[in-house]
Amino acid sequence: MSSYILGIESSCDDTSAAVLKDSILCSNIISSQKIHEQYGGVVPELASRSHLQNIVPVIDTAIKNANINKSQISAIAFTRGPGLLGSLLVGTSFAKALAYGLNVPLIEVDHLQAHVLSHFIQLSEDVKEVPTFPFLCLTVSGGHTQILLIKDYFDFEIIGQTIDDAAGEAFDKAAKILGLPYPGGPLIDALAKEGNPHAFKFSEANLPNFDFSFSGLKTSFLYFLRDNLKKDENFIEKNKADLAASIQNAIIHSLTKKTVVAAKYLNIKQIAIAGGVSANSELRNQFTQIANNENWKLFLPSLQFTTDNAAMIAIVGYFKFLKGDFCSLDSVPYTRYGKG
Ligand code: KG4
Ligand code: ZN
């Protein structure tokens, strides 16, 4: 018999609910909070209040769009962490109350694991190819940057990670310096299409292992602009596209370089990318070229599963449902990675 899993995601500034029938997507509703744009970043207290306003209509729409009624839900999966505490509490509390009310199992999900396992969501009955174990996944989001060796659904090894800023944070901070609103990653992506990626060079970190560092790059970008703005106050306006393309190129270069070295070192020929930054068109292009050259199999997530979404929470929920891995109503959110 098929199972219907309701997924709920509320870790940061997207309120999302999704329904999967086994691993097949039935609905995925995402309400992105616009309120943070004017503040240049996510304001935690405003995020949790927006979740409170959004959560009922978002879940209701997800269930309606899936063409099911509540009594058909087999289990409820929710993001337990990492994320903002107030935001997580909204989704966690709602999931508990609904699971209790419907008398169905409750499943806690790690947000980062969900970004990786989003590759196993099927869009239709025509089954698409999914990665086989082991594969390497570069997870690049607003809060995390990791190269992971995925040995099984629930067996991940961290091969490398950022020692300071995340890749998405680097995009957002560079965008802020350019005067663009939050989140700046997609805006840099769009601007960069009109610019020359080799117009300007910024100092990239060169750590000896598989770790990343982006804070030096941001400082190099900031000082470069500060110096040039002294000479010409319109420097940013005149060079916006070239600046966006060049900083994007530097971030992507760090990401691809380390991933390639790690894949060769581990002799892994299947690469996946996940997380908000995996929506970046140039990152996707460059990985496509690399995979062609190296004869690797590349898994690019469909765009709706790159940034935060509840379908990825529901797919982890589905795999845990198969194992009977449920949690109790005592489950509490955790805010940091590895604290689960
Ligand atoms: O996965 P996500 O939605 O949230 C976290 O778990 O952090 O990732 C959000 C991040 C933001 O930093 C945003 O600027 C970045 O993903 N992002 C992009 C693009 N789309 C989203 N960065 C570069 N290019 C994009 N197209
Ligand atoms: Zn995320």
Tab-separated table of C-alpha atoms and ligand atoms in Angstrom:
chain	number	residue	atom	x	y	z
A	1	MET	CA	0.000	0.000	0.000
A	2	SER	CA	1.229	3.502	-0.795
A	3	SER	CA	2.048	5.957	1.957
A	4	TYR	CA	1.344	9.682	1.973
A	5	ILE	CA	3.953	11.690	3.852
A	6	LEU	CA	3.313	15.322	4.775
A	7	GLY	CA	6.571	17.285	5.082
A	8	ILE	CA	6.877	20.598	6.942
A	9	GLU	CA	9.873	22.935	6.632
A	10	SER	CA	10.266	26.124	8.689
A	11	SER	CA	13.973	26.325	9.553
A	12	CYS	CA	14.720	29.771	8.148
A	13	ASP	CA	12.666	32.195	6.037
A	14	ASP	CA	10.613	29.821	3.873
A	15	THR	CA	7.417	28.252	5.169
A	16	SER	CA	6.841	25.110	3.152
A	17	ALA	CA	4.642	22.023	3.145
A	18	ALA	CA	4.669	19.118	0.705
A	19	VAL	CA	2.984	15.780	0.187
A	20	LEU	CA	4.723	12.756	-1.307
A	21	LYS	CA	3.038	9.533	-2.348
A	22	ASP	CA	5.896	7.185	-1.520
A	23	SER	CA	8.778	8.969	-3.272
A	24	ILE	CA	6.572	10.732	-5.846
A	25	LEU	CA	5.841	14.433	-5.455
A	26	CYS	CA	2.135	15.328	-5.130
A	27	SER	CA	2.503	18.946	-3.954
A	28	ASN	CA	5.202	21.321	-2.751
A	29	ILE	CA	4.049	24.728	-1.519
A	30	ILE	CA	6.677	27.320	-0.588
A	31	SER	CA	5.910	30.702	0.883
A	32	SER	CA	9.089	32.812	0.863
A	33	GLN	CA	9.091	35.661	3.325
A	34	LYS	CA	9.666	38.975	1.567
A	35	ILE	CA	9.788	40.972	4.787
A	36	HIS	CA	13.545	40.391	5.234
A	37	GLU	CA	14.547	42.050	1.938
A	38	GLN	CA	14.554	45.545	3.436
A	39	TYR	CA	16.817	44.455	6.337
A	40	GLY	CA	19.557	42.897	4.203
A	41	GLY	CA	19.240	39.507	5.932
A	42	VAL	CA	16.845	37.281	7.845
A	43	VAL	CA	15.495	38.847	11.060
A	44	PRO	CA	14.780	35.806	13.286
A	45	GLU	CA	11.869	37.268	15.240
A	46	LEU	CA	10.110	38.426	12.059
A	47	ALA	CA	10.740	35.010	10.493
A	48	SER	CA	9.012	33.104	13.299
A	49	ARG	CA	6.043	35.474	13.246
A	50	SER	CA	5.674	35.037	9.491
A	51	HIS	CA	5.824	31.248	9.887
A	52	LEU	CA	2.955	31.493	12.354
A	53	GLN	CA	0.888	33.411	9.810
A	54	ASN	CA	1.790	31.177	6.874
A	55	ILE	CA	1.797	27.683	8.289
A	56	VAL	CA	-1.930	26.924	8.263
A	57	PRO	CA	-2.666	28.117	4.695
A	58	VAL	CA	0.568	26.549	3.371
A	59	ILE	CA	-0.193	23.106	4.846
A	60	ASP	CA	-3.829	23.343	3.848
A	61	THR	CA	-2.882	24.157	0.247
A	62	ALA	CA	-0.298	21.365	0.122
A	63	ILE	CA	-2.914	18.813	1.209
A	64	LYS	CA	-5.538	20.184	-1.219
A	65	ASN	CA	-3.112	20.311	-4.155
A	66	ALA	CA	-2.153	16.705	-3.479
A	67	ASN	CA	-5.814	15.781	-3.926
A	68	ILE	CA	-5.981	13.928	-0.647
A	69	ASN	CA	-7.725	14.582	2.612
A	70	LYS	CA	-6.072	14.684	6.011
A	71	SER	CA	-7.229	11.193	6.952
A	72	GLN	CA	-5.049	9.726	4.177
A	73	ILE	CA	-1.804	11.102	5.660
A	74	SER	CA	0.407	8.214	6.825
A	75	ALA	CA	3.008	10.229	8.759
A	76	ILE	CA	4.197	13.798	9.343
A	77	ALA	CA	7.847	14.736	8.838
A	78	PHE	CA	9.227	18.047	10.077
A	79	THR	CA	12.574	19.841	10.136
A	80	ARG	CA	14.036	19.455	13.609
A	81	GLY	CA	17.204	21.456	12.805
A	82	PRO	CA	19.556	23.097	12.152
A	83	GLY	CA	18.006	26.535	11.784
A	84	LEU	CA	16.548	29.449	13.721
A	85	LEU	CA	15.046	28.346	17.014
A	86	GLY	CA	11.841	30.394	16.836
A	87	SER	CA	11.212	29.340	13.230
A	88	LEU	CA	11.877	25.665	13.983
A	89	LEU	CA	9.527	25.785	16.961
A	90	VAL	CA	6.617	26.827	14.730
A	91	GLY	CA	6.996	23.859	12.363
A	92	THR	CA	7.878	21.411	15.122
A	93	SER	CA	4.902	22.370	17.299
A	94	PHE	CA	2.501	22.312	14.385
A	95	ALA	CA	3.759	18.912	13.219
A	96	LYS	CA	3.370	17.466	16.730
A	97	ALA	CA	-0.157	18.831	17.138
A	98	LEU	CA	-1.277	17.573	13.740
A	99	ALA	CA	0.310	14.146	14.176
A	100	TYR	CA	-1.320	13.843	17.584
A	101	GLY	CA	-4.682	14.973	16.210
A	102	LEU	CA	-4.544	12.595	13.250
A	103	ASN	CA	-2.995	9.806	15.313
A	104	VAL	CA	-0.154	9.229	12.826
A	105	PRO	CA	3.602	8.809	13.423
A	106	LEU	CA	5.851	11.840	13.739
A	107	ILE	CA	9.238	11.894	11.995
A	108	GLU	CA	12.074	14.323	12.727
A	109	VAL	CA	14.319	15.335	9.844
A	110	ASP	CA	17.745	16.951	9.638
A	111	HIS	CA	17.629	19.844	7.154
A	112	LEU	CA	21.049	19.147	5.640
A	113	GLN	CA	20.354	15.477	5.159
A	114	ALA	CA	17.155	16.565	3.405
A	115	HIS	CA	19.027	18.791	0.922
A	116	VAL	CA	21.105	15.743	-0.087
A	117	LEU	CA	18.238	13.253	-0.240
A	118	SER	CA	16.153	15.654	-2.372
A	119	HIS	CA	17.866	13.832	-5.253
A	120	PHE	CA	15.610	10.850	-4.569
A	121	ILE	CA	12.301	12.698	-5.092
A	122	GLN	CA	10.488	11.462	-8.175
A	123	LEU	CA	8.455	13.965	-10.182
A	124	SER	CA	6.184	11.376	-11.767
A	125	GLU	CA	5.526	7.661	-12.085
A	126	ASP	CA	8.174	7.595	-14.871
A	127	VAL	CA	11.065	6.870	-12.590
A	128	LYS	CA	14.091	9.116	-13.151
A	129	GLU	CA	17.606	7.933	-12.458
A	130	VAL	CA	18.841	8.593	-8.935
A	131	PRO	CA	22.381	8.376	-7.551
A	132	THR	CA	23.633	5.015	-6.331
A	133	PHE	CA	25.796	4.678	-3.216
A	134	PRO	CA	28.443	5.829	-2.670
A	135	PHE	CA	28.281	9.275	-4.263
A	136	LEU	CA	29.733	12.663	-3.464
A	137	CYS	CA	27.434	15.589	-2.689
A	138	LEU	CA	28.417	19.237	-2.564
A	139	THR	CA	25.820	20.905	-0.325
A	140	VAL	CA	25.897	24.661	-0.748
A	141	SER	CA	23.324	26.769	1.049
A	142	GLY	CA	22.983	30.016	2.941
A	143	GLY	CA	24.178	28.387	6.135
A	144	HIS	CA	26.352	25.448	5.049
A	145	THR	CA	29.015	24.381	2.596
A	146	GLN	CA	30.051	20.760	2.739
A	147	ILE	CA	31.488	18.015	0.581
A	148	LEU	CA	29.851	14.817	1.784
A	149	LEU	CA	30.466	11.198	0.941
A	150	ILE	CA	27.028	9.609	0.882
A	151	LYS	CA	27.456	5.933	1.684
A	152	ASP	CA	23.775	5.175	2.295
A	153	TYR	CA	20.539	7.077	2.932
A	154	PHE	CA	21.555	7.762	6.513
A	155	ASP	CA	25.310	7.272	6.384
A	156	PHE	CA	27.109	10.499	5.457
A	157	GLU	CA	30.786	11.349	5.961
A	158	ILE	CA	31.957	14.961	5.927
A	159	ILE	CA	34.949	15.209	3.599
A	160	GLY	CA	35.318	18.978	3.755
A	161	GLN	CA	33.416	22.033	4.893
A	162	THR	CA	33.697	25.758	5.258
A	163	ILE	CA	35.720	27.066	8.152
A	164	ASP	CA	33.899	30.431	8.099
A	165	ASP	CA	31.207	31.751	5.724
A	166	ALA	CA	28.955	29.478	3.682
A	167	ALA	CA	28.913	29.799	-0.118
A	168	GLY	CA	25.398	31.289	-0.072
A	169	GLU	CA	26.517	33.739	2.583
A	170	ALA	CA	29.438	34.749	0.344
A	171	PHE	CA	26.980	35.421	-2.488
A	172	ASP	CA	24.646	37.353	-0.174
A	173	LYS	CA	27.427	39.423	1.388
A	174	ALA	CA	28.922	40.289	-2.010
A	175	ALA	CA	25.456	41.288	-3.197
A	176	LYS	CA	24.963	43.484	-0.151
A	177	ILE	CA	28.297	45.213	-0.838
A	178	LEU	CA	27.018	45.868	-4.377
A	179	GLY	CA	23.858	47.417	-2.910
A	180	LEU	CA	21.552	44.540	-3.876
A	181	PRO	CA	18.718	43.324	-1.593
A	182	TYR	CA	18.654	40.028	0.344
A	183	PRO	CA	18.945	37.257	-0.764
A	184	GLY	CA	21.508	38.414	-3.263
A	185	GLY	CA	22.584	35.056	-4.703
A	186	PRO	CA	19.938	34.885	-7.446
A	187	LEU	CA	20.538	38.574	-8.321
A	188	ILE	CA	24.294	38.021	-8.712
A	189	ASP	CA	23.500	34.990	-10.876
A	190	ALA	CA	21.280	37.124	-13.148
A	191	LEU	CA	23.687	40.095	-13.304
A	192	ALA	CA	26.676	37.838	-13.967
A	193	LYS	CA	25.110	36.646	-17.221
A	194	GLU	CA	25.823	40.116	-18.686
A	195	GLY	CA	29.332	40.420	-17.234
A	196	ASN	CA	32.909	39.223	-17.789
A	197	PRO	CA	33.936	36.650	-15.144
A	198	HIS	CA	37.620	37.516	-15.692
A	199	ALA	CA	37.264	41.298	-15.461
A	200	PHE	CA	38.494	41.430	-11.851
A	201	LYS	CA	40.468	39.035	-9.691
A	202	PHE	CA	39.925	38.542	-5.954
A	203	SER	CA	42.066	36.556	-3.576
A	204	GLU	CA	40.721	33.023	-3.132
A	205	ALA	CA	41.577	30.930	-0.075
A	206	ASN	CA	43.831	27.973	-0.665
A	207	LEU	CA	43.411	25.564	2.236
A	208	PRO	CA	45.485	22.388	2.040
A	209	ASN	CA	42.625	19.924	2.658
A	210	PHE	CA	39.035	19.727	1.360
A	211	ASP	CA	37.816	22.637	3.473
A	212	PHE	CA	36.579	25.981	2.183
A	213	SER	CA	36.988	29.547	3.379
A	214	PHE	CA	35.083	32.500	1.965
A	215	SER	CA	35.619	35.295	4.460
A	216	GLY	CA	38.949	36.395	2.893
A	217	LEU	CA	37.315	36.582	-0.526
A	218	LYS	CA	34.594	38.835	0.844
A	219	THR	CA	37.205	41.103	2.458
A	220	SER	CA	39.210	41.236	-0.760
A	221	PHE	CA	36.008	42.210	-2.646
A	222	LEU	CA	35.169	44.863	-0.050
A	223	TYR	CA	38.650	46.469	-0.070
A	224	PHE	CA	38.855	46.375	-3.858
A	225	LEU	CA	35.581	48.282	-4.091
A	226	ARG	CA	36.498	50.687	-1.313
A	227	ASP	CA	39.737	51.619	-3.130
A	228	ASN	CA	38.044	52.021	-6.490
A	229	LEU	CA	35.114	53.992	-5.096
A	230	LYS	CA	37.651	56.533	-3.771
A	231	LYS	CA	38.781	57.111	-7.359
A	232	ASP	CA	35.318	56.948	-8.945
A	233	GLU	CA	32.138	57.086	-6.904
A	234	ASN	CA	30.206	55.463	-9.755
A	235	PHE	CA	32.593	52.491	-9.965
A	236	ILE	CA	29.995	49.952	-8.848
A	237	GLU	CA	27.254	51.265	-11.146
A	238	LYS	CA	29.616	51.285	-14.137
A	239	ASN	CA	30.937	47.770	-13.503
A	240	LYS	CA	28.080	45.980	-11.760
A	241	ALA	CA	27.753	43.057	-14.159
A	242	ASP	CA	31.530	42.495	-14.367
A	243	LEU	CA	31.812	42.664	-10.581
A	244	ALA	CA	28.972	40.163	-10.155
A	245	ALA	CA	30.445	37.812	-12.763
A	246	SER	CA	33.941	38.032	-11.259
A	247	ILE	CA	32.942	37.405	-7.640
A	248	GLN	CA	30.625	34.604	-8.741
A	249	ASN	CA	33.474	33.082	-10.712
A	250	ALA	CA	35.753	33.163	-7.654
A	251	ILE	CA	33.145	31.481	-5.412
A	252	ILE	CA	32.358	28.829	-8.014
A	253	HIS	CA	36.023	28.183	-8.694
A	254	SER	CA	36.626	27.341	-5.015
A	255	LEU	CA	33.606	25.020	-4.984
A	256	THR	CA	34.389	23.110	-8.172
A	257	LYS	CA	38.132	22.864	-7.488
A	258	LYS	CA	37.709	21.215	-4.083
A	259	THR	CA	34.921	18.932	-5.241
A	260	VAL	CA	36.988	17.677	-8.178
A	261	VAL	CA	40.034	17.032	-5.990
A	262	ALA	CA	37.872	15.202	-3.444
A	263	ALA	CA	36.154	13.076	-6.103
A	264	LYS	CA	39.498	12.069	-7.619
A	265	TYR	CA	41.030	11.356	-4.229
A	266	LEU	CA	38.095	9.133	-3.271
A	267	ASN	CA	37.734	7.717	-6.779
A	268	ILE	CA	34.036	8.591	-6.883
A	269	LYS	CA	32.428	9.101	-10.279
A	270	GLN	CA	28.967	10.248	-9.255
A	271	ILE	CA	28.605	13.844	-8.140
A	272	ALA	CA	25.494	15.597	-6.869
A	273	ILE	CA	25.012	19.197	-5.837
A	274	ALA	CA	22.333	20.407	-3.446
A	275	GLY	CA	21.162	23.457	-1.473
A	276	GLY	CA	20.155	26.979	-2.466
A	277	VAL	CA	23.400	27.783	-4.320
A	278	SER	CA	22.942	24.682	-6.502
A	279	ALA	CA	20.314	26.815	-8.303
A	280	ASN	CA	23.170	28.960	-9.631
A	281	SER	CA	23.200	28.683	-13.402
A	282	GLU	CA	26.966	29.058	-13.793
A	283	LEU	CA	27.699	26.506	-11.055
A	284	ARG	CA	25.417	24.080	-12.888
A	285	ASN	CA	27.146	24.854	-16.234
A	286	GLN	CA	30.603	24.371	-14.822
A	287	PHE	CA	29.741	21.088	-13.119
A	288	THR	CA	28.115	19.895	-16.344
A	289	GLN	CA	31.336	20.616	-18.256
A	290	ILE	CA	33.503	18.984	-15.603
A	291	ALA	CA	31.307	15.871	-15.519
A	292	ASN	CA	31.489	15.629	-19.322
A	293	ASN	CA	35.270	15.973	-19.331
A	294	GLU	CA	35.822	13.494	-16.510
A	295	ASN	CA	33.100	11.104	-17.643
A	296	TRP	CA	31.327	11.419	-14.321
A	297	LYS	CA	27.623	11.089	-13.727
A	298	LEU	CA	26.228	14.403	-12.506
A	299	PHE	CA	23.006	14.900	-10.538
A	300	LEU	CA	21.617	18.433	-10.640
A	301	PRO	CA	18.523	18.946	-8.493
A	302	SER	CA	15.428	20.309	-10.173
A	303	LEU	CA	15.209	24.009	-9.312
A	304	GLN	CA	12.225	23.687	-6.950
A	305	PHE	CA	14.340	21.414	-4.701
A	306	THR	CA	17.429	23.647	-4.523
A	307	THR	CA	16.325	26.336	-2.065
A	308	ASP	CA	14.452	25.380	1.097
A	309	ASN	CA	11.368	23.260	0.450
A	310	ALA	CA	9.298	20.671	2.286
A	311	ALA	CA	9.447	18.026	-0.445
A	312	MET	CA	13.010	17.262	0.661
A	313	ILE	CA	11.776	16.933	4.255
A	314	ALA	CA	9.047	14.561	3.111
A	315	ILE	CA	11.471	12.322	1.162
A	316	VAL	CA	13.613	11.831	4.271
A	317	GLY	CA	10.339	11.230	6.104
A	318	TYR	CA	9.467	8.547	3.582
A	319	PHE	CA	12.775	6.683	4.039
A	320	LYS	CA	12.432	6.888	7.824
A	321	PHE	CA	8.795	5.767	7.569
A	322	LEU	CA	9.945	2.614	5.751
A	323	LYS	CA	12.337	1.909	8.642
A	324	GLY	CA	9.741	2.739	11.317
A	325	ASP	CA	12.085	5.458	12.585
A	326	PHE	CA	9.596	7.694	14.416
A	327	CYS	CA	10.078	10.268	17.165
A	328	SER	CA	8.090	11.154	20.240
A	329	LEU	CA	6.226	14.336	21.089
A	330	ASP	CA	9.242	15.258	23.266
A	331	SER	CA	11.423	16.005	20.217
A	332	VAL	CA	12.914	19.507	20.503
A	333	PRO	CA	14.566	21.608	17.776
A	334	TYR	CA	18.338	22.018	17.515
A	335	THR	CA	19.854	25.131	16.018
A	336	ARG	CA	23.323	23.961	14.991
A	337	TYR	CA	24.673	21.296	12.726
A	338	GLY	CA	25.670	18.084	14.462
A	339	LYS	CA	23.735	18.854	17.636
A	340	GLY	CA	20.983	16.367	16.899
B	1	KG4	O1	19.191	26.163	0.916
B	1	KG4	P1	18.749	27.555	1.127
B	1	KG4	O2	17.386	27.964	0.591
B	1	KG4	O3	18.723	27.943	2.636
B	1	KG4	C1	19.624	27.444	3.565
B	1	KG4	O4	19.467	26.263	3.979
B	1	KG4	O5	20.551	28.222	3.887
B	1	KG4	O6	19.855	28.495	0.500
B	1	KG4	C2	19.706	29.891	0.442
B	1	KG4	C3	20.963	30.479	-0.183
B	1	KG4	C4	20.998	31.998	-0.114
B	1	KG4	O7	22.281	32.374	0.356
B	1	KG4	C5	20.803	32.416	-1.560
B	1	KG4	O8	21.416	33.637	-1.907
B	1	KG4	C6	21.427	31.250	-2.300
B	1	KG4	O9	21.020	30.118	-1.579
B	1	KG4	N1	20.965	31.158	-3.691
B	1	KG4	C7	21.761	31.367	-4.759
B	1	KG4	C8	20.947	31.222	-5.916
B	1	KG4	N2	19.680	30.910	-5.493
B	1	KG4	C9	19.718	30.881	-4.129
B	1	KG4	N3	23.071	31.663	-4.836
B	1	KG4	C10	23.588	31.814	-6.062
B	1	KG4	N4	22.877	31.699	-7.213
B	1	KG4	C11	21.558	31.414	-7.183
B	1	KG4	N5	20.869	31.289	-8.314
B	2	ZN	ZN	18.508	24.855	3.280
